[in-house]
Coordinates of C-alpha atoms and ligand atoms in Angstrom, one line a residue:
Chain A
M1 CA -84.1 157.9 52.2
T2 CA -82.5 155.2 50.2
T3 CA -83.8 152.4 49.1
T4 CA -81.3 149.2 48.8
P5 CA -82.2 147.5 45.7
G6 CA -83.0 143.7 45.5
T7 CA -80.7 141.0 44.7
E8 CA -83.1 138.4 45.3
Y9 CA -83.3 135.2 43.1
P10 CA -85.5 133.8 41.8
F11 CA -87.7 137.0 41.3
A12 CA -91.4 137.1 40.1
P13 CA -92.2 138.7 36.9
V14 CA -91.4 142.8 36.2
P15 CA -91.2 144.7 33.3
P16 CA -88.4 143.9 31.2
T17 CA -86.0 146.9 31.9
E18 CA -86.5 146.7 35.7
A19 CA -85.9 142.8 35.1
V20 CA -82.6 143.6 33.2
K21 CA -81.5 145.8 36.2
H22 CA -82.3 143.3 38.9
L23 CA -80.0 140.5 36.8
G24 CA -77.3 143.0 36.6
R25 CA -77.8 143.6 40.7
I26 CA -77.2 139.8 41.1
I27 CA -74.6 139.6 38.9
A28 CA -72.5 142.2 40.4
D29 CA -73.4 140.5 43.9
R30 CA -72.7 136.9 42.8
P31 CA -71.7 134.5 40.4
M32 CA -74.5 131.9 41.0
T33 CA -77.3 131.2 43.6
K34 CA -78.2 128.0 45.3
M35 CA -82.1 127.6 45.2
T36 CA -84.4 125.0 45.7
M37 CA -86.3 123.5 43.0
P38 CA -90.0 122.4 43.3
Y39 CA -88.7 118.8 42.1
G40 CA -85.5 117.5 42.3
G41 CA -84.2 119.4 45.3
D42 CA -81.2 122.1 45.0
V43 CA -79.3 123.5 42.1
W44 CA -76.7 126.3 41.7
L45 CA -78.2 128.9 38.9
V46 CA -75.2 130.6 37.5
H47 CA -75.7 134.0 36.3
R48 CA -72.4 135.1 35.3
N49 CA -71.7 134.6 31.2
A50 CA -67.9 133.8 31.9
A51 CA -68.4 131.3 35.1
A52 CA -71.4 130.0 32.9
R53 CA -68.9 129.3 29.6
E54 CA -66.4 127.8 32.0
I55 CA -69.1 125.4 33.5
L56 CA -70.1 124.3 30.3
S57 CA -66.7 123.6 28.9
D58 CA -65.7 121.6 32.0
R59 CA -65.9 117.8 31.6
R60 CA -66.1 117.5 35.5
F61 CA -69.9 118.3 35.3
V62 CA -71.4 115.3 34.1
R63 CA -75.6 114.2 33.8
E64 CA -75.0 110.6 34.1
P65 CA -77.0 110.8 37.5
F66 CA -80.0 111.9 35.8
R67 CA -79.7 110.0 33.1
T68 CA -79.8 106.6 35.0
G69 CA -82.5 107.8 37.3
E70 CA -80.1 107.8 40.4
R71 CA -80.7 111.2 41.0
V72 CA -84.0 113.6 40.1
V73 CA -83.9 116.4 37.6
P74 CA -84.1 119.7 39.5
F75 CA -86.5 121.6 37.8
F76 CA -89.9 123.6 37.6
V77 CA -91.9 120.7 36.6
P78 CA -91.1 116.8 36.7
F79 CA -88.7 116.5 33.8
P80 CA -90.3 114.5 31.1
D81 CA -89.0 110.9 31.4
F82 CA -88.3 110.4 27.7
L83 CA -85.9 113.4 27.7
R84 CA -83.7 111.7 29.8
G85 CA -83.2 109.1 27.2
T86 CA -81.9 111.5 24.7
L87 CA -78.4 112.6 23.6
Q88 CA -78.3 115.8 25.9
F89 CA -78.2 113.4 28.8
E90 CA -75.4 111.4 27.7
D91 CA -71.8 112.0 28.6
P92 CA -68.7 111.1 26.8
P93 CA -67.9 108.5 25.3
Q94 CA -71.4 107.7 24.3
H95 CA -72.4 111.0 23.8
T96 CA -69.6 111.8 21.1
K97 CA -70.6 108.7 19.2
L98 CA -74.3 109.6 18.7
R99 CA -73.6 113.6 18.3
K100 CA -71.3 113.1 15.6
L101 CA -73.6 110.7 13.8
V102 CA -76.2 113.3 14.0
Q103 CA -74.3 116.6 13.6
K104 CA -73.1 115.5 10.0
A105 CA -76.9 115.4 9.1
I106 CA -77.9 118.9 10.7
S107 CA -73.9 120.5 9.9
P108 CA -73.8 124.0 9.1
K109 CA -72.8 122.9 5.4
R110 CA -76.0 120.6 5.2
V111 CA -77.9 123.9 6.9
R112 CA -76.6 126.2 3.9
E113 CA -77.8 123.5 1.3
M114 CA -81.2 123.3 3.1
R115 CA -81.7 127.3 3.0
D116 CA -82.8 127.9 -0.6
S117 CA -85.6 125.7 0.2
A118 CA -86.6 127.2 3.7
V119 CA -86.6 130.6 1.3
A120 CA -88.9 128.9 -1.0
F121 CA -91.2 127.3 1.7
A122 CA -91.4 130.7 3.7
N123 CA -92.5 132.5 0.8
E124 CA -95.5 129.8 -0.1
L125 CA -96.9 130.3 3.4
I126 CA -96.6 134.0 3.0
D127 CA -98.5 133.8 -0.5
G128 CA -101.1 131.8 1.6
M129 CA -101.4 134.3 4.2
I130 CA -101.6 137.2 1.6
D131 CA -104.4 135.5 -0.4
R132 CA -106.4 134.7 2.5
G133 CA -106.0 138.3 3.7
G134 CA -107.8 140.0 6.9
V135 CA -106.0 139.2 10.1
R136 CA -103.7 136.0 9.9
D137 CA -102.7 134.1 13.0
L138 CA -98.6 134.0 12.6
V139 CA -98.2 130.9 14.7
P140 CA -99.9 128.4 12.8
E141 CA -99.8 129.5 9.4
Y142 CA -96.1 130.7 9.6
S143 CA -93.7 130.0 12.6
L144 CA -94.9 126.5 13.1
S145 CA -95.3 125.2 9.6
L146 CA -91.8 126.5 8.7
P147 CA -89.4 124.5 11.2
I148 CA -92.1 121.5 10.7
E149 CA -91.1 121.5 7.0
M150 CA -87.9 121.9 7.4
L151 CA -87.2 119.0 9.9
S152 CA -89.6 116.8 8.4
N153 CA -87.9 117.3 5.4
L154 CA -84.3 116.3 7.2
L155 CA -85.5 113.4 9.1
G156 CA -87.6 112.1 6.1
V157 CA -90.8 112.1 7.3
P158 CA -93.8 112.1 4.5
S159 CA -95.4 115.4 4.1
S160 CA -98.9 113.5 4.6
D161 CA -97.7 112.7 8.3
R162 CA -96.9 116.2 9.3
E163 CA -99.8 117.4 11.3
K164 CA -99.6 114.3 13.8
F165 CA -96.1 115.5 14.4
E166 CA -97.4 119.0 15.8
R167 CA -99.9 116.9 18.0
W168 CA -97.2 114.7 19.0
S169 CA -94.6 117.3 19.8
S170 CA -97.0 119.3 22.0
S171 CA -98.0 116.3 23.8
T172 CA -94.4 115.3 24.6
L173 CA -93.5 118.6 26.4
A174 CA -97.4 118.6 28.0
V175 CA -97.0 119.7 31.9
A176 CA -100.7 120.6 31.9
G177 CA -103.9 120.1 30.0
K178 CA -103.6 116.5 29.1
S179 CA -104.1 113.3 31.0
E180 CA -101.1 111.2 31.7
A181 CA -102.7 108.6 29.9
E182 CA -103.7 111.0 26.9
V183 CA -99.4 111.7 26.8
A184 CA -98.5 108.3 27.2
A185 CA -100.9 107.2 24.3
D186 CA -99.4 110.0 22.3
M187 CA -95.7 109.1 23.2
A188 CA -96.3 105.4 22.1
E189 CA -98.3 106.2 18.8
L190 CA -94.9 108.6 18.3
A191 CA -92.5 105.9 19.0
A192 CA -94.3 103.3 17.0
Y193 CA -94.7 105.9 14.0
M194 CA -90.8 106.3 14.0
T195 CA -90.0 102.8 14.4
D196 CA -91.8 101.6 11.4
L197 CA -90.4 104.4 9.6
I198 CA -86.7 103.4 10.6
A199 CA -87.5 99.7 9.5
E200 CA -88.6 101.0 6.3
R201 CA -85.3 103.4 5.9
R202 CA -83.3 100.3 7.0
E203 CA -84.8 98.3 3.9
E204 CA -84.8 100.9 1.2
P205 CA -82.2 104.0 2.7
R206 CA -83.1 107.7 0.8
D207 CA -81.0 111.0 1.6
D208 CA -82.3 112.0 4.8
L209 CA -81.2 111.4 8.5
L210 CA -83.2 108.5 9.8
S211 CA -81.6 106.8 6.5
A212 CA -78.6 108.0 7.7
L213 CA -78.9 107.0 11.3
A214 CA -79.9 103.7 10.5
H215 CA -77.2 102.8 8.4
A216 CA -74.7 104.8 10.6
R217 CA -71.6 102.8 11.2
D218 CA -69.2 104.0 14.2
R219 CA -65.9 101.9 13.7
D220 CA -68.0 98.5 14.1
E221 CA -71.1 99.6 16.0
T222 CA -74.3 100.1 14.1
L223 CA -76.7 102.1 15.7
T224 CA -79.8 100.4 17.2
D225 CA -83.8 101.4 17.2
A226 CA -83.4 102.1 21.0
E227 CA -80.2 104.9 20.1
I228 CA -81.9 106.2 16.9
L229 CA -85.2 106.9 18.6
P230 CA -84.5 109.5 21.0
I231 CA -82.3 110.9 19.0
A232 CA -85.5 111.5 16.9
F233 CA -87.5 112.4 19.5
I234 CA -85.2 115.5 20.7
L235 CA -84.8 117.0 17.3
I236 CA -88.7 116.5 17.1
V237 CA -89.2 118.3 20.3
G238 CA -86.2 120.8 19.8
G239 CA -86.9 121.5 16.2
F240 CA -90.7 122.4 16.2
D241 CA -91.5 123.8 19.4
N242 CA -88.2 126.0 20.3
T243 CA -87.8 127.3 16.7
A244 CA -91.2 128.2 16.4
T245 CA -91.2 130.1 19.4
F246 CA -88.2 132.2 18.6
L247 CA -89.5 133.0 15.3
S248 CA -92.8 134.3 17.0
T249 CA -91.0 136.1 19.6
G250 CA -88.9 137.7 16.9
V251 CA -91.7 139.2 14.7
L252 CA -93.5 140.2 18.1
A253 CA -90.0 141.8 18.9
L254 CA -89.9 143.8 16.2
L255 CA -93.4 144.7 15.7
S256 CA -93.0 146.0 19.3
D257 CA -90.2 148.4 18.3
D258 CA -90.9 150.9 15.5
E259 CA -87.3 152.0 15.3
Q260 CA -85.7 148.4 15.1
R261 CA -88.1 147.3 12.9
A262 CA -87.6 150.2 10.3
R263 CA -83.8 149.3 10.4
F264 CA -84.7 145.7 9.7
T265 CA -87.1 146.0 6.8
A266 CA -84.3 148.5 5.3
D267 CA -82.1 145.7 4.8
P268 CA -83.5 142.3 5.9
D269 CA -80.9 140.3 4.8
G270 CA -78.1 142.1 5.7
L271 CA -79.4 142.1 9.1
A272 CA -80.9 138.7 9.6
A273 CA -77.9 137.1 10.9
T274 CA -77.5 139.6 14.0
T275 CA -81.0 140.1 14.5
A276 CA -81.5 136.3 15.2
E277 CA -78.6 136.1 17.6
E278 CA -80.3 139.3 19.3
V279 CA -83.7 137.7 19.4
L280 CA -82.0 134.8 21.0
R281 CA -80.6 136.7 23.6
H282 CA -83.5 139.6 24.4
G283 CA -86.3 138.7 22.0
G284 CA -88.6 137.9 25.2
F285 CA -87.6 140.9 27.0
A286 CA -88.1 143.3 23.5
T287 CA -91.9 141.8 23.2
G288 CA -92.3 143.8 26.4
R289 CA -93.8 140.9 28.4
P290 CA -93.0 141.0 32.1
A291 CA -89.8 138.9 33.1
G292 CA -89.0 137.0 35.9
G293 CA -85.8 135.3 37.2
G294 CA -85.2 131.6 38.2
G295 CA -84.8 129.7 34.7
G296 CA -82.2 127.5 33.8
L297 CA -80.8 125.0 31.1
V298 CA -80.5 121.4 32.1
P299 CA -78.6 121.1 35.1
F300 CA -75.0 118.9 35.5
V301 CA -73.8 117.3 38.8
A302 CA -70.2 118.1 39.6
T303 CA -68.3 114.9 39.9
E304 CA -65.7 116.7 42.4
D305 CA -65.3 119.8 44.5
V306 CA -64.9 122.4 41.4
V307 CA -64.3 126.2 42.5
V308 CA -66.0 128.3 39.8
D309 CA -65.6 132.2 39.9
G310 CA -64.8 132.2 43.7
Q311 CA -67.5 129.8 44.8
L312 CA -67.0 126.4 45.5
I313 CA -69.5 123.9 43.9
A314 CA -69.2 120.5 46.0
K315 CA -68.9 117.3 44.8
G316 CA -72.4 116.1 44.0
D317 CA -74.1 119.4 43.7
A318 CA -76.1 120.2 40.7
V319 CA -75.8 123.3 38.8
S320 CA -77.6 125.0 35.8
I321 CA -77.0 127.8 33.6
D322 CA -79.3 130.7 33.5
P323 CA -79.2 132.0 30.1
S324 CA -81.3 135.1 30.9
A325 CA -78.4 136.3 33.1
A326 CA -75.8 135.2 31.0
G327 CA -77.2 137.0 27.7
H328 CA -77.6 140.0 30.1
D329 CA -74.3 140.0 31.8
P330 CA -73.0 143.8 31.6
A331 CA -69.3 142.3 31.4
A332 CA -70.2 140.3 28.2
V333 CA -73.0 142.5 26.5
T334 CA -72.7 146.3 26.3
D335 CA -75.8 148.1 26.9
P336 CA -77.5 144.7 27.6
A337 CA -81.3 146.2 28.0
R338 CA -81.2 147.5 24.5
F339 CA -82.6 145.5 21.8
D340 CA -80.4 146.2 19.1
I341 CA -80.4 144.1 15.9
A342 CA -77.0 145.1 14.6
R343 CA -75.3 144.3 17.6
P344 CA -71.5 142.8 16.4
D345 CA -70.9 140.8 19.2
N346 CA -73.6 138.7 21.0
P347 CA -72.3 136.0 23.4
H348 CA -75.9 134.8 24.9
L349 CA -76.0 131.4 25.9
T350 CA -79.4 130.4 24.9
L351 CA -78.1 128.0 22.7
S352 CA -75.9 126.8 25.7
H353 CA -72.4 126.1 24.6
G354 CA -69.3 123.5 24.8
L355 CA -70.2 119.8 24.6
H356 CA -73.9 120.2 25.1
H357 CA -74.7 123.1 22.6
C358 CA -77.9 122.7 21.2
L359 CA -77.3 120.2 18.0
G360 CA -80.1 121.9 16.0
A361 CA -78.2 125.3 16.5
P362 CA -77.3 125.6 12.5
L363 CA -80.6 124.9 11.6
A364 CA -82.8 126.8 14.1
R365 CA -80.5 129.8 13.3
M366 CA -81.0 129.6 9.7
E367 CA -84.5 129.3 9.9
L368 CA -85.0 132.5 12.2
Q369 CA -83.2 134.1 9.9
V370 CA -85.0 133.4 6.7
G371 CA -88.3 133.4 8.6
L372 CA -87.9 136.7 9.7
A373 CA -86.3 138.3 6.6
E374 CA -89.0 136.6 4.3
L375 CA -92.0 138.0 6.5
F376 CA -90.8 141.4 6.4
K377 CA -89.5 141.4 2.8
R378 CA -92.6 140.5 1.4
I379 CA -94.9 142.4 4.3
P380 CA -92.6 145.2 5.4
E381 CA -96.0 147.0 6.8
L382 CA -97.0 143.9 9.0
R383 CA -98.5 144.8 12.3
L384 CA -100.3 143.2 15.5
A385 CA -103.7 142.7 15.5
G386 CA -104.5 141.4 18.7
E387 CA -102.7 140.2 21.8
P388 CA -100.3 137.2 21.8
V389 CA -101.7 133.8 23.5
F390 CA -99.2 131.5 25.4
S391 CA -99.7 128.3 26.6
R392 CA -99.1 127.1 30.2
D393 CA -99.7 123.7 29.5
V394 CA -96.6 123.0 27.6
L395 CA -92.9 122.8 29.3
T396 CA -91.2 125.4 27.2
Q397 CA -94.6 127.7 27.4
P398 CA -95.1 128.4 23.9
M399 CA -96.5 131.2 21.8
T400 CA -99.5 129.9 20.3
S401 CA -101.3 132.3 18.6
L402 CA -100.4 135.9 17.0
P403 CA -102.8 137.5 15.3
V404 CA -101.6 139.9 12.4
T405 CA -102.7 141.9 9.4
W406 CA -101.1 144.6 7.4
Chain B
M1 CA -28.5 125.5 27.2
T2 CA -31.7 126.8 25.6
K3 CA -33.6 129.6 27.8
E4 CA -37.1 128.4 28.0
D5 CA -39.2 130.7 25.4
T6 CA -41.4 132.9 27.7
T7 CA -42.8 135.3 25.0
V8 CA -46.4 135.4 24.6
P9 CA -47.9 133.9 21.7
K10 CA -49.7 135.9 19.4
V11 CA -52.7 135.5 16.6
F12 CA -53.0 137.5 13.8
Y13 CA -56.7 137.4 12.6
T14 CA -57.4 138.6 9.0
Q15 CA -61.3 139.1 8.4
P16 CA -63.2 138.1 4.9
D17 CA -62.7 142.1 4.1
G18 CA -59.1 141.8 4.7
T19 CA -58.7 143.7 8.2
E20 CA -56.5 142.1 10.3
R21 CA -56.3 142.3 14.1
V22 CA -53.3 141.2 16.4
V23 CA -54.1 139.4 19.8
E24 CA -51.9 138.3 22.6
A25 CA -52.8 134.8 23.8
E26 CA -52.1 132.5 26.8
V27 CA -49.8 129.6 26.0
G28 CA -52.1 126.5 25.9
D29 CA -54.8 128.5 24.6
S30 CA -56.0 127.4 21.1
V31 CA -56.7 129.9 18.3
M32 CA -60.6 129.5 18.9
Q33 CA -60.5 130.3 22.6
T34 CA -58.1 133.2 21.9
A35 CA -60.5 134.6 19.5
V36 CA -63.8 133.9 21.6
R37 CA -62.1 135.3 24.9
N38 CA -61.2 138.3 23.1
G39 CA -64.4 139.1 20.8
V40 CA -62.6 138.5 17.5
P41 CA -66.0 138.2 15.2
G42 CA -66.6 135.3 12.8
I43 CA -64.9 132.4 15.0
L44 CA -67.9 130.8 16.9
G45 CA -66.2 128.0 18.4
Q46 CA -70.1 126.9 19.7
C47 CA -68.9 123.3 21.0
G48 CA -66.4 125.0 22.9
G49 CA -63.3 122.9 21.3
S50 CA -65.1 119.4 21.2
L51 CA -64.7 118.8 17.7
S52 CA -68.6 118.6 17.1
C53 CA -69.3 122.1 15.6
A54 CA -67.1 123.3 12.7
T55 CA -67.7 126.8 13.7
C56 CA -64.0 127.3 14.4
H57 CA -63.0 126.7 10.9
V58 CA -60.0 129.1 9.9
F59 CA -57.2 129.1 7.0
L60 CA -53.9 128.6 8.1
D61 CA -51.2 130.8 6.9
E62 CA -49.1 128.4 4.8
R63 CA -46.2 129.6 6.7
H64 CA -47.3 128.0 10.2
A65 CA -48.3 124.4 7.9
D66 CA -45.6 122.5 9.7
D67 CA -46.1 123.9 13.0
F68 CA -48.9 122.2 14.6
A69 CA -50.2 118.5 14.3
P70 CA -51.5 117.3 11.3
V71 CA -55.4 117.4 10.5
G72 CA -56.6 114.1 12.6
E73 CA -59.6 112.0 11.5
D74 CA -61.9 113.5 13.7
E75 CA -61.2 117.1 12.5
D76 CA -61.2 115.8 8.8
D77 CA -64.7 114.5 9.4
M78 CA -65.8 118.4 10.5
L79 CA -63.9 120.2 8.1
D80 CA -66.0 118.5 5.1
V81 CA -69.1 119.7 6.9
A82 CA -68.1 123.5 7.6
A83 CA -70.3 126.3 6.4
T84 CA -68.0 127.6 4.1
D85 CA -66.1 125.4 1.7
R86 CA -62.7 123.6 2.8
E87 CA -59.5 124.5 1.4
D88 CA -56.2 123.1 1.6
N89 CA -54.9 124.9 4.4
S90 CA -58.3 124.8 6.3
R91 CA -58.1 123.9 10.1
L92 CA -60.3 123.9 13.1
S93 CA -58.9 126.7 14.8
C94 CA -59.9 124.8 18.2
R95 CA -57.1 122.3 17.3
L96 CA -54.4 124.9 17.0
V97 CA -52.9 125.1 20.3
L98 CA -50.3 127.9 21.1
A99 CA -46.8 127.5 22.4
A100 CA -44.6 130.3 23.9
G101 CA -43.0 132.5 21.4
Q102 CA -45.5 131.3 18.6
E103 CA -47.3 133.6 16.3
V104 CA -49.8 132.7 14.1
R105 CA -51.7 134.0 10.9
V106 CA -55.1 133.0 10.1
T107 CA -57.7 134.1 7.9
I108 CA -61.7 133.9 9.0
P109 CA -64.1 132.3 6.4
E110 CA -67.4 134.4 5.1
T111 CA -69.6 132.4 7.1
Q112 CA -69.6 129.9 10.0
L113 CA -73.3 128.9 9.8
Ligands
FES1 S1 -64.9 124.9 18.7 FE1 -66.5 123.4 17.9 S2 -65.2 122.1 16.2 FE2 -63.7 123.6 17.0

């Protein structure tokens, strides 16, 4: 008797190696699958890496109908309203104008200049954990503190206010566990806080991103508060929570694989860059947590009929990239099920690609590299001291606790 | 009468350690696209050529200096913020679009991020 391997999509969480096989079968079968989302209706989820890149570089796919509210974003949860006002929902030329202004502040060059202070701060955090000893919770004590510090520095948020940011950031992404009124109150508080800070920086500019935005001139236009606020929001949301989760996932992935950890601790600086990419591509799978299929980045809408990889995407159809599949496409990634921290070529799409590639990518990558390298340099004998905890109450389902000891 | 040149363009990529790789390109593709499509390491091209990432920075061999349109205003801005310091022959490889018969030599910088 032969069994026919499944190619259904979405699929429920299964052991990671099985999930990679399942994705491989889907990819061999078709470039994309149309599925109905719990909110916003149908969307094409694109599995193949090359097809995904093609779509991400094709200007005929736009986000305008989502931004204006004409269409509901096809997603698993109601897409947070305030996010629709951010850069990732703009199309050119407005997108180009805003993006350029922010880009300079988190450019590769600027991020390289921030690297030394990231190393210093990571070591301060590690000193604190070593002093306290025993079992430490890596998420609040390290993974979250590092990006909060970096982003606050970049934006120009005073250190004394940083705790509030953690609360606001988790509130903006809340999908459960908080009442609508609580979320609205937190959002209003964050908006008021940022508005005051922008006003202060307009008066007295400093060397930070908010000052730069408050004084940015693109030809004759100056940015209004209404334009600056969503930029600050998306940086806060993307910058704290996602980077912290990548870092925690990276540590957990290394702690789950003796061979790769030994390799990493032998040369943390040399392997930091490729390790960070491999964590972005495959870190979630490498932790051993069951993985399912059915995820996608923020969708686009086709402005005309477009054929991609033989599949017609009709005008008005929504389309989204499935980064898990794209990162495990055997046509783009050799031996996709293997966690290989020295992988030379790693074309994952976790931080997207093209016009809407992650604005904070250089910063996220640097923090991930520094965060992993410094931790394993100082505490090579780091090990797990309990089970990680994940939150289902927040859009991004972040890791909220990772007990470690040494 | 000149015959249309149908020779495929070629790009010679030199890595920071001196190793060189030659890639046959498609007419109309950029030096960035050619690198990304062929898995040439060191050119990331994260924004897919929309002039907003500076991760496709290369040093263009002097002998090709006049073969391409000069550095534009937006390219100039992005070159200033590339991870590896800019030099006189710095270009964003997504701006270097290849014509038939063209051969181009570029050196990849130490780091793009
Ligand atoms: S590919 Fe992003 S600037 Fe050239």
